[in-house]
Short mmCIF file of C-alpha atoms in Angstrom, two decimals:
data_model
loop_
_atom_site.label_atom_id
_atom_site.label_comp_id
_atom_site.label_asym_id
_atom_site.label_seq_id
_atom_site.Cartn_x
_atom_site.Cartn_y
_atom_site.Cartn_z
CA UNK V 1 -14.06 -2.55 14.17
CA UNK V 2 -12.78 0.95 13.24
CA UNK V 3 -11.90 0.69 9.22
CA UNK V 4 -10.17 3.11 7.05
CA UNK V 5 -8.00 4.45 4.41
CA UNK V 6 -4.39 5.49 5.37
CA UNK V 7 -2.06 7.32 3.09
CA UNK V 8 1.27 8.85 3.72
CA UNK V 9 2.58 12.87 2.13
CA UNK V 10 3.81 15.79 3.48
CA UNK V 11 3.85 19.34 1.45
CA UNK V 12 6.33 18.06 -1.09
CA UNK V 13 3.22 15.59 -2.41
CA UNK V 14 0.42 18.09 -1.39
CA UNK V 15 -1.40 18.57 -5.23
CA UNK V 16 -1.42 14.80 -4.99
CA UNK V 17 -2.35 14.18 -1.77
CA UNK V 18 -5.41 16.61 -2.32
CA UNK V 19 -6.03 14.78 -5.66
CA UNK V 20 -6.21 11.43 -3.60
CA UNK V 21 -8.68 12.92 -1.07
CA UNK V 22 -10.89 14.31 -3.79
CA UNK V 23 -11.03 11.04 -5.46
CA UNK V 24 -11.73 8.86 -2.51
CA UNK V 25 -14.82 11.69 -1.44
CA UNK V 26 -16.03 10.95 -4.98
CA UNK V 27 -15.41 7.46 -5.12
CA UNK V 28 -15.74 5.76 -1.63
CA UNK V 29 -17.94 8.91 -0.29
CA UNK V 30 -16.98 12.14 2.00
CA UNK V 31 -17.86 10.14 5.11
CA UNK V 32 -14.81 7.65 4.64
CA UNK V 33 -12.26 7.89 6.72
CA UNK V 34 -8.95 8.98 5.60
CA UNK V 35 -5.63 9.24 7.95
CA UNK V 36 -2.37 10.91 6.94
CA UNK V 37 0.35 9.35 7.99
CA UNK V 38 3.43 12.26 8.14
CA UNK V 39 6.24 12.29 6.17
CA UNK V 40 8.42 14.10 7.82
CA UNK V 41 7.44 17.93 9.25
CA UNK V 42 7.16 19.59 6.19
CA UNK V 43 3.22 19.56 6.37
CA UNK V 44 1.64 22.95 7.11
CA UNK V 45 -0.30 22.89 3.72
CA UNK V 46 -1.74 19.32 4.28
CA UNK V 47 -2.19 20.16 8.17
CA UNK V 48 -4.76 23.15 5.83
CA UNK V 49 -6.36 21.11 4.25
CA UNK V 50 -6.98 18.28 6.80
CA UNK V 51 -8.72 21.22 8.26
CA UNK V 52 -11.41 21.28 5.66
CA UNK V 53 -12.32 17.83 5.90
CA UNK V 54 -14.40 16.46 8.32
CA UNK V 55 -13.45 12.67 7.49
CA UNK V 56 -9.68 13.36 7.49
CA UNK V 57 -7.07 13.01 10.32
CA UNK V 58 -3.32 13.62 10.31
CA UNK V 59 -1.10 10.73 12.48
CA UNK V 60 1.67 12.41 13.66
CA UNK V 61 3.45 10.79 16.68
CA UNK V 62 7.30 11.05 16.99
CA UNK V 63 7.48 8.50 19.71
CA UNK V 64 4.98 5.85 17.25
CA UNK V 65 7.55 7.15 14.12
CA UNK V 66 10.62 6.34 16.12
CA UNK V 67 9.61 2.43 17.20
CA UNK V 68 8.73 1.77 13.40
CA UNK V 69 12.00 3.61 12.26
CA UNK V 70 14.20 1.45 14.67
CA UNK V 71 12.20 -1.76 13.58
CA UNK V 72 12.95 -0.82 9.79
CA UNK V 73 16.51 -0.41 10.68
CA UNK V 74 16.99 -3.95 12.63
CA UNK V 75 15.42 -5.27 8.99
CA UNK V 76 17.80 -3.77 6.97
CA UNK V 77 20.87 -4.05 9.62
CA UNK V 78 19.76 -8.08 7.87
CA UNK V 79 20.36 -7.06 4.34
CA UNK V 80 23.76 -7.66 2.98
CA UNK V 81 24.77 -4.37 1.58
CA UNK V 82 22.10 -1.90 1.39
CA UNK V 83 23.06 0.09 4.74
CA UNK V 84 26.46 0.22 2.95
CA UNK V 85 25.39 1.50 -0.27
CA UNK V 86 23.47 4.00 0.50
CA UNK V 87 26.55 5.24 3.24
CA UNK V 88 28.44 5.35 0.12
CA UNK V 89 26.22 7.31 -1.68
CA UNK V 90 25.71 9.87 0.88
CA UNK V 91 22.97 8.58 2.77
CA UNK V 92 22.67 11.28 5.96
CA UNK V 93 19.80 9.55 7.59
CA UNK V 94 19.91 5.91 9.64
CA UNK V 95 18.68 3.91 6.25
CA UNK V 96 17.38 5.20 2.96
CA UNK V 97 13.70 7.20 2.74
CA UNK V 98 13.35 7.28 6.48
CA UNK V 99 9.95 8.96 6.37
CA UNK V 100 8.64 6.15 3.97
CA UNK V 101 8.43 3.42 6.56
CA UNK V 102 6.13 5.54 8.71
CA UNK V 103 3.70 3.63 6.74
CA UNK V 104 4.23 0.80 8.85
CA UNK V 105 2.75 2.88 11.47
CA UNK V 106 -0.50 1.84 9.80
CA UNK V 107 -0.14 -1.75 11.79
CA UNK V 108 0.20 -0.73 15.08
CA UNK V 109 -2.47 -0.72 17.80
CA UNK V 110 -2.16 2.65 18.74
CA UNK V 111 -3.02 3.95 15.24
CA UNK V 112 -6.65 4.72 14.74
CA UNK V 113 -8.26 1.52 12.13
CA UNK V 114 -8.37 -1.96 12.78
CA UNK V 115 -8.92 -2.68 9.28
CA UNK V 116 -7.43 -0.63 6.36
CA UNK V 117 -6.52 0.18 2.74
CA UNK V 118 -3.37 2.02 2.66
CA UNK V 119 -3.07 4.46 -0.69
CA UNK V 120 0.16 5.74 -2.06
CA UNK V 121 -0.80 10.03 -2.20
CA UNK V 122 0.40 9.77 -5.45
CA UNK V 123 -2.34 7.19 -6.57
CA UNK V 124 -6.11 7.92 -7.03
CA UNK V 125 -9.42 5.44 -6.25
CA UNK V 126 -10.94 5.13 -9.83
CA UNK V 127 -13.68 3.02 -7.89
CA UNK V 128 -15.15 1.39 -4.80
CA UNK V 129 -13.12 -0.41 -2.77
CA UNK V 130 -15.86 -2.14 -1.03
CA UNK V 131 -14.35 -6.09 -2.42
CA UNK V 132 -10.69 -4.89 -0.65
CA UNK V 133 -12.75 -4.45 2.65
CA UNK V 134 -15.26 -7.54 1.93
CA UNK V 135 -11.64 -10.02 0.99
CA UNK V 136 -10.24 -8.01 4.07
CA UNK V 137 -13.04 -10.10 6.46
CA UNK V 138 -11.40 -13.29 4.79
CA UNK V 139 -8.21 -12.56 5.03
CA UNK V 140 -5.97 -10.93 7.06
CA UNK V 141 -4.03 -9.03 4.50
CA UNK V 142 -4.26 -7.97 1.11
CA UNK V 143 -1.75 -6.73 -1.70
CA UNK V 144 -3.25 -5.24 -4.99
CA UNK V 145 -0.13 -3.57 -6.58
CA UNK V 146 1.09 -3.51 -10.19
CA UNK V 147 4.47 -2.01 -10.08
CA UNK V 148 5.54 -0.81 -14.10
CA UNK V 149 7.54 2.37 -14.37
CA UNK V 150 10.71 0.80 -12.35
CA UNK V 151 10.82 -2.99 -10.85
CA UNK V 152 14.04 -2.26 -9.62
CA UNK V 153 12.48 0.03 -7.21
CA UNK V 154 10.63 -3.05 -5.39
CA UNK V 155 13.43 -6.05 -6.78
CA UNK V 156 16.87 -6.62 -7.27
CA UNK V 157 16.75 -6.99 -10.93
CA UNK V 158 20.31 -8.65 -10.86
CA UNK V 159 19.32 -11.52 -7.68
CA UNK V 160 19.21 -15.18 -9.65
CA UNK V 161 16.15 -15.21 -7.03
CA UNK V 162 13.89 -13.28 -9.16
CA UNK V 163 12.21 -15.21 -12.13
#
């Protein structure tokens, strides 16, 4: 079983995406393998410095991007008035931070591990993460996330559904 570490970035997140790599080579060791996911196009320095790393690859597949895009959309075609919103502020794009849900990418078959840690670029591995592999044999997915600087990014701070 192929495992891995995918992250997504384009040039915009580039210093962080190379502070990721670096931290992962010192923490998890330079043969781990790494995949960047694409943003968007805006990724000739990352393409760069994928070049100077053996263990890195860059997933960049328009027709792969386009299924996940069109799946994110049929979710939030579900949500009451997000679409809306977002039309209202401008929005030029299908649904909000298109390039974000090429993340999702990470699940499908044709993308390269089995079994994977997915790293925002604008995090860094402070240590192993050999017990998110080992609790990844017992279960088939993991979330270890602490979200701090803005909830309201991830919740609906105003929904009587959140405690």
């Amino acid at each position: 079983m192929s495992t891995g570490i995918y992250t997504l970035a384009n040039d915009v997140v580039y210093n962080q995406l190379v502070a990721l790599l670096n931290s992962i080579e010192v923490n998890a060791g330079k043969e781990t393998p790494v995949c960047v996911i694409a943003y968007n196009d805006q990724l000739d320095k990352v393409r760069q410095e994928i070049a100077t790393r053996d263990n890195v690859t860059l997933l960049d597949n328009p027709e792969l991007f386009a299924r996940w895009e069109e799946f994110s959309y049929r979710v939030w075609k579900t949500h009451p008035d997000a679409l809306q919103e977002w039309q209202a502020q401008g929005m030029k794009t299908k649904f909000y931070r298109v390039g974000e849900n090429h993340r999702y990418c990470a699940f499908d078959p044709q993308s390269p591990f089995e079994k994977f840690i997915y790293l925002d670029a604008d995090t860094l591995l402070m240590n192993s993460l050999d017990f998110v592999f080992k609790q990844l044999d017992e279960s088939d997915f993991v979330v270890y996330d602490f979200q701090y600087k803005d909830p309201a990014h991830i919740f609906n701070l105003a929904s009587p559904k959140l405690l």
